[in-house]
PDB file of C-alpha atoms in Angstrom:
ATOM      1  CA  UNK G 132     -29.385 -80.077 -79.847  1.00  0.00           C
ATOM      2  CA  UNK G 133     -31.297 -81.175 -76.736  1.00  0.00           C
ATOM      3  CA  UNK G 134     -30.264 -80.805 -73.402  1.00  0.00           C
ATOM      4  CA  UNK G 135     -29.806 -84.487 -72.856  1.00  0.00           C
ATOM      5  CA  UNK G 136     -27.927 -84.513 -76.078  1.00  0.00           C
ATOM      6  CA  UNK G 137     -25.476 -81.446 -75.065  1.00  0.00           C
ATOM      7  CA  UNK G 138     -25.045 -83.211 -71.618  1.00  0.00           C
ATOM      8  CA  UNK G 139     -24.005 -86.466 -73.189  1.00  0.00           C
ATOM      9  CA  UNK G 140     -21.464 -84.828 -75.573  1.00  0.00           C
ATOM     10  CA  UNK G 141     -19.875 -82.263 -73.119  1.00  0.00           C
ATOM     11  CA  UNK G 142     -20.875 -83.262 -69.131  1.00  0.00           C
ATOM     12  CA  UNK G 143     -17.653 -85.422 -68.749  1.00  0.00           C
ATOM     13  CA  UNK G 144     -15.208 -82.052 -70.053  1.00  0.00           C
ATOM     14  CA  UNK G 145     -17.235 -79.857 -67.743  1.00  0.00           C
ATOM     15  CA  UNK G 146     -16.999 -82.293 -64.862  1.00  0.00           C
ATOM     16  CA  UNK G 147     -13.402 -82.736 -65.632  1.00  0.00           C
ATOM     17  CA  UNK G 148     -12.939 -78.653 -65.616  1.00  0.00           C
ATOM     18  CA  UNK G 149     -15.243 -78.318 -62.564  1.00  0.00           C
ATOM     19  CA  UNK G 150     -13.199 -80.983 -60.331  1.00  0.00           C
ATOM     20  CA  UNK G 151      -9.967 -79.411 -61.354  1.00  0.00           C
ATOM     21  CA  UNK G 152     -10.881 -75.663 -60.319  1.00  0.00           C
ATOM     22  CA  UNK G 153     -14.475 -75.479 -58.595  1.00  0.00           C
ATOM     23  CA  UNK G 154     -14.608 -78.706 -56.537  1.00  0.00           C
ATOM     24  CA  UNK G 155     -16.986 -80.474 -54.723  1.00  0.00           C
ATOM     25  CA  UNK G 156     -20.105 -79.150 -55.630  1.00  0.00           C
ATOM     26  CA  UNK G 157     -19.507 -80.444 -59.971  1.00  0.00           C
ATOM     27  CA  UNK G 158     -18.397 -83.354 -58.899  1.00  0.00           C
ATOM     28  CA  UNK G 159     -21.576 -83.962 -56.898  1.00  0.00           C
ATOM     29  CA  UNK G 160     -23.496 -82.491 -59.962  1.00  0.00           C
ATOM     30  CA  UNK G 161     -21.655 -85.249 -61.975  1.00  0.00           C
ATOM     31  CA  UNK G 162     -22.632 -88.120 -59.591  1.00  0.00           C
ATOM     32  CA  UNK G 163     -26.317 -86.922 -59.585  1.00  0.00           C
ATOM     33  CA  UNK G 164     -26.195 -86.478 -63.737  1.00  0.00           C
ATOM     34  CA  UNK G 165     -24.674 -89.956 -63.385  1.00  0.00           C
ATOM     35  CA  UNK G 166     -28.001 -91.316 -61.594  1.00  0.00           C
ATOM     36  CA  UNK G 167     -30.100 -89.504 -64.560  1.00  0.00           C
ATOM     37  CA  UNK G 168     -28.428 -91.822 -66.942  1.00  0.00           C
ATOM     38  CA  UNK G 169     -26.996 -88.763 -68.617  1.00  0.00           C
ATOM     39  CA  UNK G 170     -23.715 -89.574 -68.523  1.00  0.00           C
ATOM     40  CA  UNK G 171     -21.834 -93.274 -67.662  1.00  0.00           C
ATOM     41  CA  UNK G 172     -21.026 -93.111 -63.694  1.00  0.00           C
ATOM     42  CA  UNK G 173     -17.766 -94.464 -64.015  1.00  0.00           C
ATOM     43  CA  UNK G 174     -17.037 -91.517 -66.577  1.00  0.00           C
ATOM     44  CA  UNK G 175     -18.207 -89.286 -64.132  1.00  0.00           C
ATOM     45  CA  UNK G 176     -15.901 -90.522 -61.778  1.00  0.00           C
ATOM     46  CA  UNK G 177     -12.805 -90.840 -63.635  1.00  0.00           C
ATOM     47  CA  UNK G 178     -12.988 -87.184 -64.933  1.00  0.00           C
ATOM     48  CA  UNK G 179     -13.659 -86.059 -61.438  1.00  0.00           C
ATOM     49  CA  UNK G 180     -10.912 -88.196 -60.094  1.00  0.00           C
ATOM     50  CA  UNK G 181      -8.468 -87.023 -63.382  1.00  0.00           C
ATOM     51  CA  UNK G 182      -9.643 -83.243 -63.226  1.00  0.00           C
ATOM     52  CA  UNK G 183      -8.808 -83.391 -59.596  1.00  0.00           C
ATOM     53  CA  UNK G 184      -5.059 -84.940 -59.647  1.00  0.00           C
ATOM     54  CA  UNK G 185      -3.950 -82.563 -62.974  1.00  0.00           C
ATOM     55  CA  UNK G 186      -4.824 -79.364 -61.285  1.00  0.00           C
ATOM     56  CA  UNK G 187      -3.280 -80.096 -57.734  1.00  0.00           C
ATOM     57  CA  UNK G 188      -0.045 -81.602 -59.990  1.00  0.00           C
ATOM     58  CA  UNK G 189      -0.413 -78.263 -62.042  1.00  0.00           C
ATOM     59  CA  UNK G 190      -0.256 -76.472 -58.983  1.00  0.00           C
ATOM     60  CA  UNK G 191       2.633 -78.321 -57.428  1.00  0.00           C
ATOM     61  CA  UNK G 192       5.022 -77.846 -60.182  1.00  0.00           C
ATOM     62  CA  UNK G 193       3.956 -74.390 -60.272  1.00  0.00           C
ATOM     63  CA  UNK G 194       5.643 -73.497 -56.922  1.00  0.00           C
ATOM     64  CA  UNK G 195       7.795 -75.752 -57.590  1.00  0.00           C
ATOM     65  CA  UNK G 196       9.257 -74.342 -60.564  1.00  0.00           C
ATOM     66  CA  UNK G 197       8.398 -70.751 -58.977  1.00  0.00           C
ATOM     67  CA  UNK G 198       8.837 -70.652 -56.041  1.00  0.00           C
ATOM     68  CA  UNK G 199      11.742 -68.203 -55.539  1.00  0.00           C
ATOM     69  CA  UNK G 200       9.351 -65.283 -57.716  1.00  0.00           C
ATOM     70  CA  UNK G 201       8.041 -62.482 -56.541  1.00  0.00           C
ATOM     71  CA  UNK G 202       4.369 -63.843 -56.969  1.00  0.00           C
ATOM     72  CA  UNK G 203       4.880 -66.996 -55.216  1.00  0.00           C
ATOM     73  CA  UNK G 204       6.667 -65.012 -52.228  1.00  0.00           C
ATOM     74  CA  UNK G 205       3.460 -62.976 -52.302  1.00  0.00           C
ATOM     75  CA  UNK G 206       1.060 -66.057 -51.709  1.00  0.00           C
ATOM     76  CA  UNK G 207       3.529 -67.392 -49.204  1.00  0.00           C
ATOM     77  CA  UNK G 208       2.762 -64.312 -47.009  1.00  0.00           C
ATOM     78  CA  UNK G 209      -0.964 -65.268 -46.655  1.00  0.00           C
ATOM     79  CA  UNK G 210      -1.827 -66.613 -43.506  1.00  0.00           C
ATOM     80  CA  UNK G 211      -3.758 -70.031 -45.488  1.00  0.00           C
ATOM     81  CA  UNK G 212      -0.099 -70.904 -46.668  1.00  0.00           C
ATOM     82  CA  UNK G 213       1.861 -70.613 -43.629  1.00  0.00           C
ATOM     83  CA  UNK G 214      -0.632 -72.909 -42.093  1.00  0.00           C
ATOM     84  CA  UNK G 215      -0.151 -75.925 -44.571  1.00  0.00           C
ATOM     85  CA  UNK G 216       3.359 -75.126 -44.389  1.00  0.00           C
ATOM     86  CA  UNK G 217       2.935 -76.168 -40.874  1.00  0.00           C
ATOM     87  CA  UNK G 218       0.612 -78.656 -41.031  1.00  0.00           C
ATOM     88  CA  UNK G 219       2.816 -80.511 -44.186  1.00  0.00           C
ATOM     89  CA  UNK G 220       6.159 -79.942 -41.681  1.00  0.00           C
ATOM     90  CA  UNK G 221       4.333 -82.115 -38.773  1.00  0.00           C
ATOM     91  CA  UNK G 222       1.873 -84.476 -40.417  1.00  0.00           C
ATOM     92  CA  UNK G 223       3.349 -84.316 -44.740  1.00  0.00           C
ATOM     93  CA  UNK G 224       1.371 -87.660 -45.507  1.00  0.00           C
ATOM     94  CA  UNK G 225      -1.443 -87.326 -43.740  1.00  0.00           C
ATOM     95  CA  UNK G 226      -2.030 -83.796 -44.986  1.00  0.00           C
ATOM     96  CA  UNK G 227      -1.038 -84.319 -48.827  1.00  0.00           C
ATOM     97  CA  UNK G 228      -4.126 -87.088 -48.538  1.00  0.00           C
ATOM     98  CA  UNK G 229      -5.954 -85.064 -46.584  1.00  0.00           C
ATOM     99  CA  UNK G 230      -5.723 -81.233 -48.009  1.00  0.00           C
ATOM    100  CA  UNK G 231      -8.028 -81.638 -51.034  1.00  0.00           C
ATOM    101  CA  UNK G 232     -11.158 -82.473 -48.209  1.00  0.00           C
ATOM    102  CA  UNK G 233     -10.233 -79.499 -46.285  1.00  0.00           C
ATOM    103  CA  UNK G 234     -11.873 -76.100 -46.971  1.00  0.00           C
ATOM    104  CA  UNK G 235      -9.872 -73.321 -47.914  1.00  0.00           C
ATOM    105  CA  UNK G 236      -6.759 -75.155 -48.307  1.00  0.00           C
ATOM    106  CA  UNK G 237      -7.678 -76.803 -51.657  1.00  0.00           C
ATOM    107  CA  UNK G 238      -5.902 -74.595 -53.947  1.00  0.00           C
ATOM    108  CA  UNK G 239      -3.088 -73.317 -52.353  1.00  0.00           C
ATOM    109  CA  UNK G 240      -1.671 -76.370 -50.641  1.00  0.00           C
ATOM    110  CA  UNK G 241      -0.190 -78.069 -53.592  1.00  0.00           C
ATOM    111  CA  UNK G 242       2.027 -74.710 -54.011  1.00  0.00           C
ATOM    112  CA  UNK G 243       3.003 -74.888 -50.665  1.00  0.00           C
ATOM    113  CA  UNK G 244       3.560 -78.435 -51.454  1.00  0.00           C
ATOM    114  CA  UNK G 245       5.768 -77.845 -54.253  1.00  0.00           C
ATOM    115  CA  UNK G 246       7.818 -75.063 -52.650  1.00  0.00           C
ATOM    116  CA  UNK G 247       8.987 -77.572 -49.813  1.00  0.00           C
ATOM    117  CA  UNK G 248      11.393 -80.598 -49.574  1.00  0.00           C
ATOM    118  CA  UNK G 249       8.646 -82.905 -50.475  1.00  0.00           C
ATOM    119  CA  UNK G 250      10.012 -85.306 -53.351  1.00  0.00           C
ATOM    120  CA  UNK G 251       7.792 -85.065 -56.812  1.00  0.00           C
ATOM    121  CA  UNK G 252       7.798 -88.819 -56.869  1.00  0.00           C
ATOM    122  CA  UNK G 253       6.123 -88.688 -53.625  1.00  0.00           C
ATOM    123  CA  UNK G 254       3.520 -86.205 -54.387  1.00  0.00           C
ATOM    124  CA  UNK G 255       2.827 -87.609 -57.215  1.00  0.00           C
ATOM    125  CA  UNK G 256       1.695 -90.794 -55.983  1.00  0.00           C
ATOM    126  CA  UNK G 257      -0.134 -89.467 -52.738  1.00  0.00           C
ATOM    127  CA  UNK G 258      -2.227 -86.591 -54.735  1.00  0.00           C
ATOM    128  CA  UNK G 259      -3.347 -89.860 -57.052  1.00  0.00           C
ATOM    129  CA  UNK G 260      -4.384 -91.943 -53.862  1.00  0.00           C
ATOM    130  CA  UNK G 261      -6.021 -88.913 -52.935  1.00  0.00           C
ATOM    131  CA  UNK G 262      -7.615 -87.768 -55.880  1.00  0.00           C
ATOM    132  CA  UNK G 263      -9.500 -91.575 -56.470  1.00  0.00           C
ATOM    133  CA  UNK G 264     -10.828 -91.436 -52.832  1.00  0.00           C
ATOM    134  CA  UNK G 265     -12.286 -87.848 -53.292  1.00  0.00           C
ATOM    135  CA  UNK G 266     -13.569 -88.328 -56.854  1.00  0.00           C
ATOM    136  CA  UNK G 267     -15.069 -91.745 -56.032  1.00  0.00           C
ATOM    137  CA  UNK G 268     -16.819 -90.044 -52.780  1.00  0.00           C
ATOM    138  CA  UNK G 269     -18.302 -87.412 -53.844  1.00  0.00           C
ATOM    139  CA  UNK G 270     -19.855 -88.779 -57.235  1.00  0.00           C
ATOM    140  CA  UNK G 271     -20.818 -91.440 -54.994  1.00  0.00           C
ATOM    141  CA  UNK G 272     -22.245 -88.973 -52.713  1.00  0.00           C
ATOM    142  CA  UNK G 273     -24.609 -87.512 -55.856  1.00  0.00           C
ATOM    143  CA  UNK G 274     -25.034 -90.939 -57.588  1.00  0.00           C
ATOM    144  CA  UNK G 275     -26.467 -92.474 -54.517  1.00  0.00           C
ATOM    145  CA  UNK G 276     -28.139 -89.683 -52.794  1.00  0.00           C
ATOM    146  CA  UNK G 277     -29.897 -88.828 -56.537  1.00  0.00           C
ATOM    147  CA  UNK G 278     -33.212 -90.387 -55.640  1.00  0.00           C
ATOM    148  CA  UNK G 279     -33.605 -88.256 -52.377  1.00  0.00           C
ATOM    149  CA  UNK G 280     -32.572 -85.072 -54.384  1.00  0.00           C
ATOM    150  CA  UNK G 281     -34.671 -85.672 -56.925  1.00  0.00           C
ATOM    151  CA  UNK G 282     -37.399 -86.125 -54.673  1.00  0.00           C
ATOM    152  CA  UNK G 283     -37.008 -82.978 -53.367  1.00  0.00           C
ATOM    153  CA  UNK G 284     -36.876 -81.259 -56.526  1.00  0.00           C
ATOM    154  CA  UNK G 285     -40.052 -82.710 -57.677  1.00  0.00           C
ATOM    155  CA  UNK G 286     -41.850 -80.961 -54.859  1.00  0.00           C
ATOM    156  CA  UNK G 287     -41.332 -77.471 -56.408  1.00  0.00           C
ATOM    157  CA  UNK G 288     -40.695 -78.341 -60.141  1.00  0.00           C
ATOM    158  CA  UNK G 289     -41.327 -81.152 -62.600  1.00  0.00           C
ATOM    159  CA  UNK G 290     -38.763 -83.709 -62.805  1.00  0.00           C
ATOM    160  CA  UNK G 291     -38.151 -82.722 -66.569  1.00  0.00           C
ATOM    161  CA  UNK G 292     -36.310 -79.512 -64.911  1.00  0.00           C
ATOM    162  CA  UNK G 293     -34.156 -81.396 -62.987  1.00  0.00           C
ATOM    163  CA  UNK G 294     -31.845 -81.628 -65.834  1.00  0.00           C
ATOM    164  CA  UNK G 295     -31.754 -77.524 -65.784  1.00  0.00           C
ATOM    165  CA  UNK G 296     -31.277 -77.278 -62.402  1.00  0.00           C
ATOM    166  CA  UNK G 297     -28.246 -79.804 -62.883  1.00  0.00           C
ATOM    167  CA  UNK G 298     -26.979 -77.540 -65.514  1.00  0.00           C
ATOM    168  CA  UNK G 299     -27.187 -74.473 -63.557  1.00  0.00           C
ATOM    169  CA  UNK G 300     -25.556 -75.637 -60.565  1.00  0.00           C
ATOM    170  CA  UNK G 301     -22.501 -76.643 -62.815  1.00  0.00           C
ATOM    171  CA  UNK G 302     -22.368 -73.638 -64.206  1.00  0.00           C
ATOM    172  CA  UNK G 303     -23.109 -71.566 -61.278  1.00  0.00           C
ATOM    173  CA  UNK G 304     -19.441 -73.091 -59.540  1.00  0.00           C
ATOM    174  CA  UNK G 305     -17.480 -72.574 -62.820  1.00  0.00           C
ATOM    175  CA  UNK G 306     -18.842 -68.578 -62.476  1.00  0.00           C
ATOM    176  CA  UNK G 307     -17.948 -68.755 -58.730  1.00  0.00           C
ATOM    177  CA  UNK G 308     -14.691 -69.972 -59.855  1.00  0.00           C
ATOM    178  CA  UNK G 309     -13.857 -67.509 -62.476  1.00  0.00           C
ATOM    179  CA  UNK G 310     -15.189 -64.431 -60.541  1.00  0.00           C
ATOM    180  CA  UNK G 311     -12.828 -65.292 -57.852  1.00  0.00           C
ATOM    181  CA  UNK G 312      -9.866 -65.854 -60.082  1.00  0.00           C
ATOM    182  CA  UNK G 313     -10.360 -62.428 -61.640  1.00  0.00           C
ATOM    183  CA  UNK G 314     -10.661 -60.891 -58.094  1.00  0.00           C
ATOM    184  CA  UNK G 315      -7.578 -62.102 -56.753  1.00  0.00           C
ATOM    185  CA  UNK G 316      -5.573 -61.226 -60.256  1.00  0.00           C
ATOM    186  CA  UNK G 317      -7.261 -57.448 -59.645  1.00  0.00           C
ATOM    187  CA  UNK G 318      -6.117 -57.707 -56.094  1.00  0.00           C
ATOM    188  CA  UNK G 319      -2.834 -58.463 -57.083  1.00  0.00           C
ATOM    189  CA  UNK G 320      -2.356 -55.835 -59.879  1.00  0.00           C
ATOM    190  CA  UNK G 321      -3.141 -53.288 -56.852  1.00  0.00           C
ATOM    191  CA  UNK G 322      -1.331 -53.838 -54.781  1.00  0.00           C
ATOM    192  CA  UNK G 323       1.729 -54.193 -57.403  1.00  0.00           C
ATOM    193  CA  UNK G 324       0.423 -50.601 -58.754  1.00  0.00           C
ATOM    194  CA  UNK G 325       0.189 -49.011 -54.751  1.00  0.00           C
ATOM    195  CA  UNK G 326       3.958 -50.840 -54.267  1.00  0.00           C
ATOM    196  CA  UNK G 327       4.783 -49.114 -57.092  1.00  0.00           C
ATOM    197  CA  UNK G 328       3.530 -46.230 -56.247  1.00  0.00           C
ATOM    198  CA  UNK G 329       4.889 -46.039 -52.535  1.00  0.00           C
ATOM    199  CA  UNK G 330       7.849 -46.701 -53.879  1.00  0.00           C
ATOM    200  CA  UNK G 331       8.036 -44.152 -56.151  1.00  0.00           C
ATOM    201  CA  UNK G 332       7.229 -40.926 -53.694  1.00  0.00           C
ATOM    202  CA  UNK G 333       9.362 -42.517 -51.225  1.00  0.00           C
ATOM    203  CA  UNK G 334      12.440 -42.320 -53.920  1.00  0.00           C
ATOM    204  CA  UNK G 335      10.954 -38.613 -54.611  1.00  0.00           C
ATOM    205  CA  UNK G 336      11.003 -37.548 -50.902  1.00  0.00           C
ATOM    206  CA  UNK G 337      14.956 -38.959 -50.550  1.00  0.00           C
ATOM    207  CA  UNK G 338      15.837 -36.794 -53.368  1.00  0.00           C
TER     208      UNK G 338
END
């Protein structure tokens, strides 16, 4: 199978997979894959736009449904949450439009979302607005930017590689992505195992 071919078949699921839990940067990849004629733009931008609103939804019911657990209490100690606690207590529309576009906040706004008194009814429908406008931009951004890109490219490679470099990019976020998931889930299991731990020579030392 060519690359062309293996684009054509699976770009849309990786875009889709990449908006959801990498972010900008596939999305953009999608846009510029879009200008290649690799895959339809308006594909590109309704799995961006779709990949987008299921994770953030995923991520709302989440603390929504968990939000008096001990692991949701945990994130809800980092600084990054009490800050779009805030920011959602003094501005909730303009931030649930607005948190997807700001850095660092991506991810674990929709939990904080979902933990406060924010109807589901009304996330629902502001994550969608928000969601379009982002996908829409930012394959936009890649679709119409592709020429100047490519240009670039071409000064170092042949265009034939552009494809590649495409592919790598892509790829590159989704390892980003997974190496920080598995950091944070080792994070977590130490400092369970130290609370543990503490907790276990301070019942030794009462005895």
């Amino acid at each position: 199978m060519s690359i062309e071919s293996f684009i054509s078949q699976y770009g849309l699921a990786a875009i889709f997979l990449g908006a959801a839990f990498e972010g900008e940067t596939s999305v953009v990849t999608g846009g510029l894959l879009a200008h290649q004629h690799l895959v339809s733009l308006v594909g590109s931008a309704a799995a961006a736009v779709t990949g987008s609103f299921f994770a953030d939804q995923l991520f709302f019911f989440a603390g929504r449904r968990y939000r008096d657990t001990k692991r949701v209490r945990r994130i809800a100690e980092k600084p990054a949450f009490a800050k779009a606690l805030d920011t959602l207590d003094r501005h909730p529309t303009v931030f649930i439009l607005g948190f997807r576009f700001l850095y660092g906040l991506r991810t674990i706004s929709p939990i904080a979302i979902g933990t406060s008194h924010i109807p589901a009814r009304t996330f629902v429908v502001l994550n969608a607005i928000s969601a379009l406008v982002w996908g829409v931009l930012f394959t936009g951004i890649g679709y119409v930017f592709g020429d100047g890109l490519i240009e670039l490219v071409d000064k170092v490679m042949p265009k034939q590689k552009l494809v590649g470099v495409a592919i790598l990019v892509a790829v590159a976020a989704l390892v980003i992505t997974a190496i920080r998931f598995w950091r944070g889930r080792h994070v977590r299991k130490a400092s369970a195992t130290t609370a543990t731990s503490n907790a276990v020579v301070s019942r030794d030392r009462s005895r």
